[in-house]
PDB file of C-alpha atoms and ligand atoms in Angstrom:
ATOM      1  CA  UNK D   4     -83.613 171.794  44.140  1.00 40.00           C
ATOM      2  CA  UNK D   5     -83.712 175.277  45.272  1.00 43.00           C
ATOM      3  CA  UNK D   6     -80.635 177.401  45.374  1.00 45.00           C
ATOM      4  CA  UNK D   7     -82.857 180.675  46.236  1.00 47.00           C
ATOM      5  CA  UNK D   8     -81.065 182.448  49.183  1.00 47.00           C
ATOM      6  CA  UNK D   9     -83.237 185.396  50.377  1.00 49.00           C
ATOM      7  CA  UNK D  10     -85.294 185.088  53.485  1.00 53.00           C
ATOM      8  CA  UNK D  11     -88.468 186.515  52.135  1.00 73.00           C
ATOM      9  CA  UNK D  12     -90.366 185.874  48.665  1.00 82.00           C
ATOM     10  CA  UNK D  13     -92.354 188.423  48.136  1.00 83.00           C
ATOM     11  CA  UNK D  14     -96.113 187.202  47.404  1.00 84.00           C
ATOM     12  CA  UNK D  15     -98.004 189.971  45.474  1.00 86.00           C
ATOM     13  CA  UNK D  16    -101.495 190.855  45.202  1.00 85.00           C
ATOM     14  CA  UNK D  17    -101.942 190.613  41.869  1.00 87.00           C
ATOM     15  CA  UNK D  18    -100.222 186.947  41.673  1.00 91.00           C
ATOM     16  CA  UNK D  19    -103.022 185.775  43.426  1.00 89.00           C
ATOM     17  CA  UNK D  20    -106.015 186.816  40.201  1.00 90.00           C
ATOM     18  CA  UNK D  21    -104.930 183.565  38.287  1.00 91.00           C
ATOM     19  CA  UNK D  22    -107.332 181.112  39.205  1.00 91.00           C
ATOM     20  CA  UNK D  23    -108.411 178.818  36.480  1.00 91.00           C
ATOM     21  CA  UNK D  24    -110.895 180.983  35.267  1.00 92.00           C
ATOM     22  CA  UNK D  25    -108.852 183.666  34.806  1.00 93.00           C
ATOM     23  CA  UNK D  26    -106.248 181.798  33.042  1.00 90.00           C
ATOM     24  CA  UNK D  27    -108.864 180.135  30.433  1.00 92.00           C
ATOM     25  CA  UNK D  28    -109.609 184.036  30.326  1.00 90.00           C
ATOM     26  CA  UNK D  29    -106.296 185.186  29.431  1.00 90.00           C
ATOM     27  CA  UNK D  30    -105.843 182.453  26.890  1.00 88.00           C
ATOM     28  CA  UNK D  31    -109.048 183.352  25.175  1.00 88.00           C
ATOM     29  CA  UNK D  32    -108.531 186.967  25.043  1.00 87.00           C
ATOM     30  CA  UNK D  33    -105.015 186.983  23.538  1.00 80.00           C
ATOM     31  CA  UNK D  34    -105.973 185.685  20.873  1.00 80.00           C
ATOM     32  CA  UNK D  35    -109.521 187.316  20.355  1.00 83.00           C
ATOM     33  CA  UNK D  36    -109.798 189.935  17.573  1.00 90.00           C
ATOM     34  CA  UNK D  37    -107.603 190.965  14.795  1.00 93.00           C
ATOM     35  CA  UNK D  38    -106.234 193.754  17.102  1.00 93.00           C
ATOM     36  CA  UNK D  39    -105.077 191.955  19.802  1.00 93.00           C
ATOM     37  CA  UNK D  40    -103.878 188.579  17.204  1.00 93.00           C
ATOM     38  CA  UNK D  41    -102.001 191.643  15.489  1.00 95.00           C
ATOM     39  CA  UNK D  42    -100.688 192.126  18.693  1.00 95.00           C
ATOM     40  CA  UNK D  43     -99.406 189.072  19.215  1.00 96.00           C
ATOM     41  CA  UNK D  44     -97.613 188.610  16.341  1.00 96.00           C
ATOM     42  CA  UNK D  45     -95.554 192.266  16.886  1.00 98.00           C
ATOM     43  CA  UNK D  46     -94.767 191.201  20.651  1.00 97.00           C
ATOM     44  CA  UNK D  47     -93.754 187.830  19.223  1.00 98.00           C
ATOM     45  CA  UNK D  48     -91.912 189.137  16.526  1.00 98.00           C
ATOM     46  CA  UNK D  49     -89.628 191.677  19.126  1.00 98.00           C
ATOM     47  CA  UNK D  50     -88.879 188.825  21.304  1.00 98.00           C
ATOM     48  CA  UNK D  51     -87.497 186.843  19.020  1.00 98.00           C
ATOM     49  CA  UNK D  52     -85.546 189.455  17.884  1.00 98.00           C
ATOM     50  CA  UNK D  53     -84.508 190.162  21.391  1.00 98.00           C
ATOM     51  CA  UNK D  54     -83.180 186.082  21.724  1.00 98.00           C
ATOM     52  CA  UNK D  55     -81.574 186.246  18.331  1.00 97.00           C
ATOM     53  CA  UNK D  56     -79.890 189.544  20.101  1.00 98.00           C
ATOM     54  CA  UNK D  57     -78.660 187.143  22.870  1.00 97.00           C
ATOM     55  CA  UNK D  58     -77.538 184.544  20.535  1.00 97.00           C
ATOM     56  CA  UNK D  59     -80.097 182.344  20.184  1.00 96.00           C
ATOM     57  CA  UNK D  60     -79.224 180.495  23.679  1.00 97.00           C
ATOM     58  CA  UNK D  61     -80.648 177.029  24.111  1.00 96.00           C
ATOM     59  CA  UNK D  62     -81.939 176.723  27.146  1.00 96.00           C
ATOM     60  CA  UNK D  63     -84.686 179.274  27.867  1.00 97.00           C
ATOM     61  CA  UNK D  64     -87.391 178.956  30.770  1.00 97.00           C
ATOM     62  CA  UNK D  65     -90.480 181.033  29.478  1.00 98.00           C
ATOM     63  CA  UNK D  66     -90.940 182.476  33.355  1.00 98.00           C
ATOM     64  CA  UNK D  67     -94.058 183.761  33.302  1.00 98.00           C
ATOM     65  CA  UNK D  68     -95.731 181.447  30.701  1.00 97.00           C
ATOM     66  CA  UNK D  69     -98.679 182.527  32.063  1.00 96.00           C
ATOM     67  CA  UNK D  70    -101.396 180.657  28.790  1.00 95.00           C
ATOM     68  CA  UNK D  71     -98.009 179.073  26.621  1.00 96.00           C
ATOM     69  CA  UNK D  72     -98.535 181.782  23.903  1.00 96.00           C
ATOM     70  CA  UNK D  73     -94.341 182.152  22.929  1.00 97.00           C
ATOM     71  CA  UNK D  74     -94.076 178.586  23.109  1.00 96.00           C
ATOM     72  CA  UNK D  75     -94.626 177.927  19.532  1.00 95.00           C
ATOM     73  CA  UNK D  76     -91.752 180.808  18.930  1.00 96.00           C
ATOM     74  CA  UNK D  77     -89.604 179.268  21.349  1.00 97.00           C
ATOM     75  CA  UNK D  78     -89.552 175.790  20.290  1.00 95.00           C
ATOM     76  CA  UNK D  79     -88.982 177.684  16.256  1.00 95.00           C
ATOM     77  CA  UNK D  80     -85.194 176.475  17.436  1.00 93.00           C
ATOM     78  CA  UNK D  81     -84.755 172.800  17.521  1.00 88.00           C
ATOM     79  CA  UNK D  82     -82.300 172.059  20.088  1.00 86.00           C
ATOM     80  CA  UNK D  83     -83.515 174.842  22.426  1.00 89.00           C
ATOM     81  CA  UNK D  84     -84.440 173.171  25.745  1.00 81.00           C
ATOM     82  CA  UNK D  85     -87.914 174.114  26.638  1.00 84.00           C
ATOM     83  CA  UNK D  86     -88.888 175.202  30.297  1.00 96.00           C
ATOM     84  CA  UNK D  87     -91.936 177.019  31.335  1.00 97.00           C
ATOM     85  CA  UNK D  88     -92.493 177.811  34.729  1.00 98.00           C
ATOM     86  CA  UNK D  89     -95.529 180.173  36.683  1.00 98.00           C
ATOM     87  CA  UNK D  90     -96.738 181.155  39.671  1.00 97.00           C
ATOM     88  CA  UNK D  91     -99.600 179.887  38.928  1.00 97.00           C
ATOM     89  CA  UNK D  92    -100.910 176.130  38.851  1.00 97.00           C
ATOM     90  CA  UNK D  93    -103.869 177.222  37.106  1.00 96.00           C
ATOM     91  CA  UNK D  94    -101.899 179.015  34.193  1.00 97.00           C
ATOM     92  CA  UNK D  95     -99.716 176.050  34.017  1.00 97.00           C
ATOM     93  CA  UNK D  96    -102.711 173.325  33.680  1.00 97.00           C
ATOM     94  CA  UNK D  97    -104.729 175.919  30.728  1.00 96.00           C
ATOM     95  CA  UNK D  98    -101.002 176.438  29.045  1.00 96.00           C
ATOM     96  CA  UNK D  99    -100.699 172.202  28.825  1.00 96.00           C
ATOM     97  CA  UNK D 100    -104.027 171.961  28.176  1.00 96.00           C
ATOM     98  CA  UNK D 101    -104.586 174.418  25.223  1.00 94.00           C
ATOM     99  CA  UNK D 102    -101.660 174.449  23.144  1.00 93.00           C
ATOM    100  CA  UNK D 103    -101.323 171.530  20.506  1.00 94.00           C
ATOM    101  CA  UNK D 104     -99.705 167.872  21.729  1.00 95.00           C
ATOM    102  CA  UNK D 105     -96.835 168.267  19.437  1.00 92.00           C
ATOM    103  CA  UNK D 106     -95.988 171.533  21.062  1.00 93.00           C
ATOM    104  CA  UNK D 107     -96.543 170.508  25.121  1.00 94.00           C
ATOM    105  CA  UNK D 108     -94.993 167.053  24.334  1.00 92.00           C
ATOM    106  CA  UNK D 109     -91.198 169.338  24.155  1.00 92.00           C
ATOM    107  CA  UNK D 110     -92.405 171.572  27.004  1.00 95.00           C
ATOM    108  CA  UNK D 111     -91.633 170.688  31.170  1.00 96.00           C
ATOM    109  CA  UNK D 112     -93.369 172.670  33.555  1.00 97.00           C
ATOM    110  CA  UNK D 113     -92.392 173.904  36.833  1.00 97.00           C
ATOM    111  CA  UNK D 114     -94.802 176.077  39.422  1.00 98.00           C
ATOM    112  CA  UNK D 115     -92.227 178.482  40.897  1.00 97.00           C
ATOM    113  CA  UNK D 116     -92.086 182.124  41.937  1.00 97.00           C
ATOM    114  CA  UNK D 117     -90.268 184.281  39.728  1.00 98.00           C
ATOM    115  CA  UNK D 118     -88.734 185.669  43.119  1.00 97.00           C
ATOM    116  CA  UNK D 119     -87.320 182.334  44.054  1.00 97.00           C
ATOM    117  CA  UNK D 120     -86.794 180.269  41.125  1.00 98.00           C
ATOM    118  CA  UNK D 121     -86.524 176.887  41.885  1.00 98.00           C
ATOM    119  CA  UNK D 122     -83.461 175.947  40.134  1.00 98.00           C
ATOM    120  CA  UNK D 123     -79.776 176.302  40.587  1.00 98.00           C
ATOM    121  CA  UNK D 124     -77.686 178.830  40.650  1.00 98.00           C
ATOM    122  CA  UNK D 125     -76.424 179.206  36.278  1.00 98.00           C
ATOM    123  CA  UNK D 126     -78.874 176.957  35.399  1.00 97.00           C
ATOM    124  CA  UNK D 127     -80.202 178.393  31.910  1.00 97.00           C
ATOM    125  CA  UNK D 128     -78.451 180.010  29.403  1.00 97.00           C
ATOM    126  CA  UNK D 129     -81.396 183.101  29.562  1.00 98.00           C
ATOM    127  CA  UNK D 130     -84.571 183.904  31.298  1.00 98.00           C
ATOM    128  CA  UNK D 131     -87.316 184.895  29.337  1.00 98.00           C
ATOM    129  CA  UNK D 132     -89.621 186.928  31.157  1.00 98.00           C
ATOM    130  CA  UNK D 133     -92.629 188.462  29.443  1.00 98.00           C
ATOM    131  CA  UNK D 134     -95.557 191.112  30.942  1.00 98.00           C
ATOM    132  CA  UNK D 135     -94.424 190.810  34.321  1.00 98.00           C
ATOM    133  CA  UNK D 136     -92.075 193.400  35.607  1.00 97.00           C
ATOM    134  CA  UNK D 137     -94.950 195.945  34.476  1.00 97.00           C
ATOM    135  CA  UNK D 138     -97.088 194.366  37.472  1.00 96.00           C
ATOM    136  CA  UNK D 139     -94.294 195.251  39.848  1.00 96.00           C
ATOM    137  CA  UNK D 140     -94.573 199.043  41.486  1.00 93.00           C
ATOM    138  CA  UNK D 141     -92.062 198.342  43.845  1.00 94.00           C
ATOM    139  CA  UNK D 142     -88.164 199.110  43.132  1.00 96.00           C
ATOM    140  CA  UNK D 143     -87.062 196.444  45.542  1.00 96.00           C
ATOM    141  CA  UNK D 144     -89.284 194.183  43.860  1.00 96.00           C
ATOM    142  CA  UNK D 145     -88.512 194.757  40.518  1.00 97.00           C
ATOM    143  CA  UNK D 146     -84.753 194.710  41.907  1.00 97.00           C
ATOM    144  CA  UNK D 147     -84.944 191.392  43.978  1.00 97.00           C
ATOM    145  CA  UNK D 148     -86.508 189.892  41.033  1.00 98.00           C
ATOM    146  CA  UNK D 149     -83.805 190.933  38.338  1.00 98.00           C
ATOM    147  CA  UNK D 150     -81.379 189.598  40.885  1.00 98.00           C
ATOM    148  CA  UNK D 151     -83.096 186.251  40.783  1.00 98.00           C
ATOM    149  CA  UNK D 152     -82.868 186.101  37.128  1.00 98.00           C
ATOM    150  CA  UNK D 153     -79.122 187.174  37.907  1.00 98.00           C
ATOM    151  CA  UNK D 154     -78.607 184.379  40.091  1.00 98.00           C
ATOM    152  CA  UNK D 155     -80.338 181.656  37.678  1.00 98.00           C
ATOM    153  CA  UNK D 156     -78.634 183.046  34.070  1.00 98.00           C
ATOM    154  CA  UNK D 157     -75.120 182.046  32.199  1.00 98.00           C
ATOM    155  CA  UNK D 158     -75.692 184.818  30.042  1.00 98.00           C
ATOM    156  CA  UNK D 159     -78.090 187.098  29.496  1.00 98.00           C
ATOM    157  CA  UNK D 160     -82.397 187.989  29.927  1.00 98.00           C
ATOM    158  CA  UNK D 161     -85.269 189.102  28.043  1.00 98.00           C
ATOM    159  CA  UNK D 162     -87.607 191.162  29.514  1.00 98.00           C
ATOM    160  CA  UNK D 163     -90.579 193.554  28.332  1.00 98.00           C
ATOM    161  CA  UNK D 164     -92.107 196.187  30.328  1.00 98.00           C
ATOM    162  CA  UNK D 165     -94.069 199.245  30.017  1.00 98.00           C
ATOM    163  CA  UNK D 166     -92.014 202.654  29.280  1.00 98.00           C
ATOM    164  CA  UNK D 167     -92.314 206.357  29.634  1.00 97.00           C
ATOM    165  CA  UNK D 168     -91.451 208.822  26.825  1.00 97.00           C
ATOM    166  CA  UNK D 169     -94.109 207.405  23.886  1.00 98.00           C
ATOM    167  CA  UNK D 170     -98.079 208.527  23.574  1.00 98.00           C
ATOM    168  CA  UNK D 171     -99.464 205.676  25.632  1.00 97.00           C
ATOM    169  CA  UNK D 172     -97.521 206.458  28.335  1.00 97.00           C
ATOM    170  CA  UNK D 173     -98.405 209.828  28.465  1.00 96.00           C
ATOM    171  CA  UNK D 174    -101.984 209.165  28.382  1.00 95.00           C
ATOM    172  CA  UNK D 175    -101.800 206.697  30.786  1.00 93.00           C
ATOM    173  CA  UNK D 176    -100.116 209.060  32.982  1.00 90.00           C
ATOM    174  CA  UNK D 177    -102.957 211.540  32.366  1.00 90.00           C
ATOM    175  CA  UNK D 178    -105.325 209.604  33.637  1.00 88.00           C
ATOM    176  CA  UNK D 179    -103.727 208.453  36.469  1.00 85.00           C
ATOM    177  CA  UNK D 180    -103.445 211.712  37.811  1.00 84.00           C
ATOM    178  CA  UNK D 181    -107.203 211.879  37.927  1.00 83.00           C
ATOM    179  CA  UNK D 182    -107.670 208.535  39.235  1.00 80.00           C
ATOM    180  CA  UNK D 183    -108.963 209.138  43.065  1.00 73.00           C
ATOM    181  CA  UNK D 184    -106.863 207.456  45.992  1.00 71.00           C
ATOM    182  CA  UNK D 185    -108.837 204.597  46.440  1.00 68.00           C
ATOM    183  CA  UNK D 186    -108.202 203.030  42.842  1.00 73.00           C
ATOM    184  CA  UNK D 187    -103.976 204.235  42.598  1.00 72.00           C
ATOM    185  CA  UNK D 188    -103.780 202.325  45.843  1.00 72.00           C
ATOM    186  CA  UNK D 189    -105.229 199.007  43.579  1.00 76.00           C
ATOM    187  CA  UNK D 190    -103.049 199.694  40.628  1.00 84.00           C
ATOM    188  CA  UNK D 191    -101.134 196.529  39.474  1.00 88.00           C
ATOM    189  CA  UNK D 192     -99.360 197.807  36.239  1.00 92.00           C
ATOM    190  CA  UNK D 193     -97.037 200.260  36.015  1.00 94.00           C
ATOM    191  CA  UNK D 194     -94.571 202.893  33.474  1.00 96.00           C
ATOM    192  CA  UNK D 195     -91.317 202.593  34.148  1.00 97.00           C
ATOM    193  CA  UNK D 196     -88.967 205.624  33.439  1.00 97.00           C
ATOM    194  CA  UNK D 197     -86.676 204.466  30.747  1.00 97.00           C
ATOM    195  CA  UNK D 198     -83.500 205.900  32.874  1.00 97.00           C
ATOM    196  CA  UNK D 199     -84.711 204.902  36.314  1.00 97.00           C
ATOM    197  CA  UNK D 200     -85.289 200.855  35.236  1.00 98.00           C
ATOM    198  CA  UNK D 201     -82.244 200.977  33.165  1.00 98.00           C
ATOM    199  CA  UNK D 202     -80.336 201.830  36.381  1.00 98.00           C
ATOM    200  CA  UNK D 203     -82.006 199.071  38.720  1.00 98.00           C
ATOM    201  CA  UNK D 204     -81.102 196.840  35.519  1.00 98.00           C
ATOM    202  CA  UNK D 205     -77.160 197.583  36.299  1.00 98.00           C
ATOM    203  CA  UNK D 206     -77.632 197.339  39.880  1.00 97.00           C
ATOM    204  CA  UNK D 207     -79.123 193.935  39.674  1.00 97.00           C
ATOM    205  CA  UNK D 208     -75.453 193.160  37.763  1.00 97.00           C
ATOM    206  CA  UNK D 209     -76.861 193.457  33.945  1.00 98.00           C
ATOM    207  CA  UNK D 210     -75.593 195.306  31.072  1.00 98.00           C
ATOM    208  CA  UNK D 211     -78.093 196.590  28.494  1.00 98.00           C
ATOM    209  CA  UNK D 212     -77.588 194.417  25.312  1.00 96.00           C
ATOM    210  CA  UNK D 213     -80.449 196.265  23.519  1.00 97.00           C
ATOM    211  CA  UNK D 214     -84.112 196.732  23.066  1.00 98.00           C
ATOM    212  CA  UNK D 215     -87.034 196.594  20.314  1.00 98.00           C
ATOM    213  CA  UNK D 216     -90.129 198.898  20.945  1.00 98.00           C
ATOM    214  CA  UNK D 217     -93.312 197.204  20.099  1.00 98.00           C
ATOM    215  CA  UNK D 218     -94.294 200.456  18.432  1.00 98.00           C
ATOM    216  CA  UNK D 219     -91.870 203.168  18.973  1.00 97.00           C
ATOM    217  CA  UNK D 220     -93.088 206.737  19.978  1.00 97.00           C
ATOM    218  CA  UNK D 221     -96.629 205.014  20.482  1.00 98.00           C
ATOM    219  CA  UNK D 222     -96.958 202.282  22.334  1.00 98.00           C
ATOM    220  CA  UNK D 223     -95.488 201.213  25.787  1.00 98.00           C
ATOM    221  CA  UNK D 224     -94.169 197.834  25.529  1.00 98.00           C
ATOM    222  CA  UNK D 225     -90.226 197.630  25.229  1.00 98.00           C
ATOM    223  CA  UNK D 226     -88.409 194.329  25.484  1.00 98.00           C
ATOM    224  CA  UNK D 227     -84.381 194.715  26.409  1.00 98.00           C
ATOM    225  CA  UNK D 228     -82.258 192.150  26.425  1.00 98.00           C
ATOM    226  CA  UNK D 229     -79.644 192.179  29.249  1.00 98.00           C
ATOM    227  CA  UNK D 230     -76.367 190.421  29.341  1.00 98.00           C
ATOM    228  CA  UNK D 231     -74.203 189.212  32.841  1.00 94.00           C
ATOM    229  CA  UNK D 232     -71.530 191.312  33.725  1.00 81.00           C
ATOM    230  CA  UNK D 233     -71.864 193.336  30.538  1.00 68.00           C
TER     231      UNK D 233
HETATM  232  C1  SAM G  29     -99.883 188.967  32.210  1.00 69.81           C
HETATM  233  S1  SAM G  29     -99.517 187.257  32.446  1.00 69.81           S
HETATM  234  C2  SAM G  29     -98.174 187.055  31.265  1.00 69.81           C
HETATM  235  C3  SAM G  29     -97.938 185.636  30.848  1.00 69.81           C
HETATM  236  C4  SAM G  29     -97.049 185.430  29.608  1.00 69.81           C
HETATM  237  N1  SAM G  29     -95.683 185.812  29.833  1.00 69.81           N
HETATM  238  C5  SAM G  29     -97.613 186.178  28.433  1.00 69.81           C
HETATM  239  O1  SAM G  29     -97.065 187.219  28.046  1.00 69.81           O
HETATM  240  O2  SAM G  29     -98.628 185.714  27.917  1.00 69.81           O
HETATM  241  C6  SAM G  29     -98.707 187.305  33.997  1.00 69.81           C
HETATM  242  C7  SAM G  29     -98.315 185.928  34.517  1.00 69.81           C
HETATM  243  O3  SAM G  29     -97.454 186.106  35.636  1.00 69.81           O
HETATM  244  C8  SAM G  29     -97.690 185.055  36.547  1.00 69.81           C
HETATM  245  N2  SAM G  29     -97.149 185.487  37.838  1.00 69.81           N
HETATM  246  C9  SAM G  29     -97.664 186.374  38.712  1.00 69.81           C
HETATM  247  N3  SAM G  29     -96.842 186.553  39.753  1.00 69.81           N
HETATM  248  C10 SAM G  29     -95.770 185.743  39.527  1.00 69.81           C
HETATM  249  C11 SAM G  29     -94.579 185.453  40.267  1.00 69.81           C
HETATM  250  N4  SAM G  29     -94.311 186.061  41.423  1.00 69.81           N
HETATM  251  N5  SAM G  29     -93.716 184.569  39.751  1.00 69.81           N
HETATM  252  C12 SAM G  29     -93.960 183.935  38.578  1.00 69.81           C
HETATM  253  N6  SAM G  29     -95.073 184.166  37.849  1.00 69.81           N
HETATM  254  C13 SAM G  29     -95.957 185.065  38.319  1.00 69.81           C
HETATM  255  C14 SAM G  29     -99.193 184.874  36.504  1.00 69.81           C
HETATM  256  O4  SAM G  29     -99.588 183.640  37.023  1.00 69.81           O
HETATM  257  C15 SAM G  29     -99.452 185.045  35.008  1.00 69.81           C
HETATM  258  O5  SAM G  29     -99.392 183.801  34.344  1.00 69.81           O
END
């Protein structure tokens, strides 16, 4: 079913941490504590805020689901297709396995790379992509994968990453200028400068529809919602 057209997928390092453990891992942990539940329900809150931005589209693959945590959100609309897709098999098998029957009964699964989806070219009306473009430190990366989502989308995407320009940011900055060699060279998250993404978002062939900060002048997360050909 493939359409994907580049020669090379890219297969990062950090991809490869999702065993099973470490997906029961991330399931359990977003949703431990009233901080990070709290959390959850903000990020949840600006993403559905970001679809209603792109006008509530129907059919939506949640690529990463990663544990199945916005499926509940997603499936809020009734006649909203539901696809989930990973990397991962392991992320896939905890995501079926831990969220309720009623919910996983609406949901297909697909194991796919985010860098060569493995579905047609206009397939979906958007591609929902949470907390994964922050694990990409690479501008072609980041720019071969925003083409994918190009090549896959009618309409538009939604897509949250880490930004400069609030406190976190700068803190996190701090300390990563005091962080030796050895443990930059491991890094697998990373700030984007608002200007700098927002200009490999238009050269992947997106317009900026608009964005929600999780907490603005604060925190780091931003989720933009991008439109074709805007
Ligand atoms: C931090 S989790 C986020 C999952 C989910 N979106 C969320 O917010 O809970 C990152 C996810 O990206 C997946 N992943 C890593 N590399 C990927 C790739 N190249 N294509 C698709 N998924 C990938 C991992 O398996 C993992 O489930």
């Amino acid at each position: 079913m493939s359409a994907h057209h580049t020669t090379e997928t890219p297969e990062l390092a950090f991809s490869r941490k999702y065993d099973y453990a470490c997906a029961e891992n991330y399931f359990h942990k977003r949703q431990s504590g009233m901080a990070r539940r709290l959390s959850h329900w903000r990020e949840t809150q600006i993403a559905r805020h970001a679809l209603q931005r792109a006008g509530n589209p129907a059919s939506v693959p949640d690529l990463p689901c990663g544990a199945g945590r916005f499926w509940p959100m997603l499936l809020e609309q009734p006649k909203r297709v539901r696809l989930a897709a990973d990397n991962s098999t392991d992320m896939l098998q905890v995501a079926r396995s831990r969220q309720s029957p009623e919910i996983t009964r609406r949901v297909t699964t697909l194991q796919t790379s985010a860098f060569a989806i493995d579905l047609p070219n206009q397939a979906v009306d958007c591609v929902f992509c949470m907390r994964l473009l922050h694990h990409i430190g690479d501008v072609a990366h980041r720019i071969a994968m925003l083409r994918e989502f190009h090549r896959v989308t009618r309409e538009s995407v939604v897509v949250s990453l880490w930004i400069d320009g609030n406190y976190k940011s700068w803190k996190r900055q701090r300390l990563e200028r005091r962080r030796l060699e050895a443990e930059r060279a491991s890094q697998n998250r990373f700030i984007s400068v608002r200007s700098t993404i927002e200009a490999e978002i238009r050269q992947a062939g997106f317009g900026l529809n608009g964005h929600d900060d999780f907490l603005p002048a604060y925190a780091m997360w931003r989720v933009y919602t991008l439109r074709k050909g805007a």
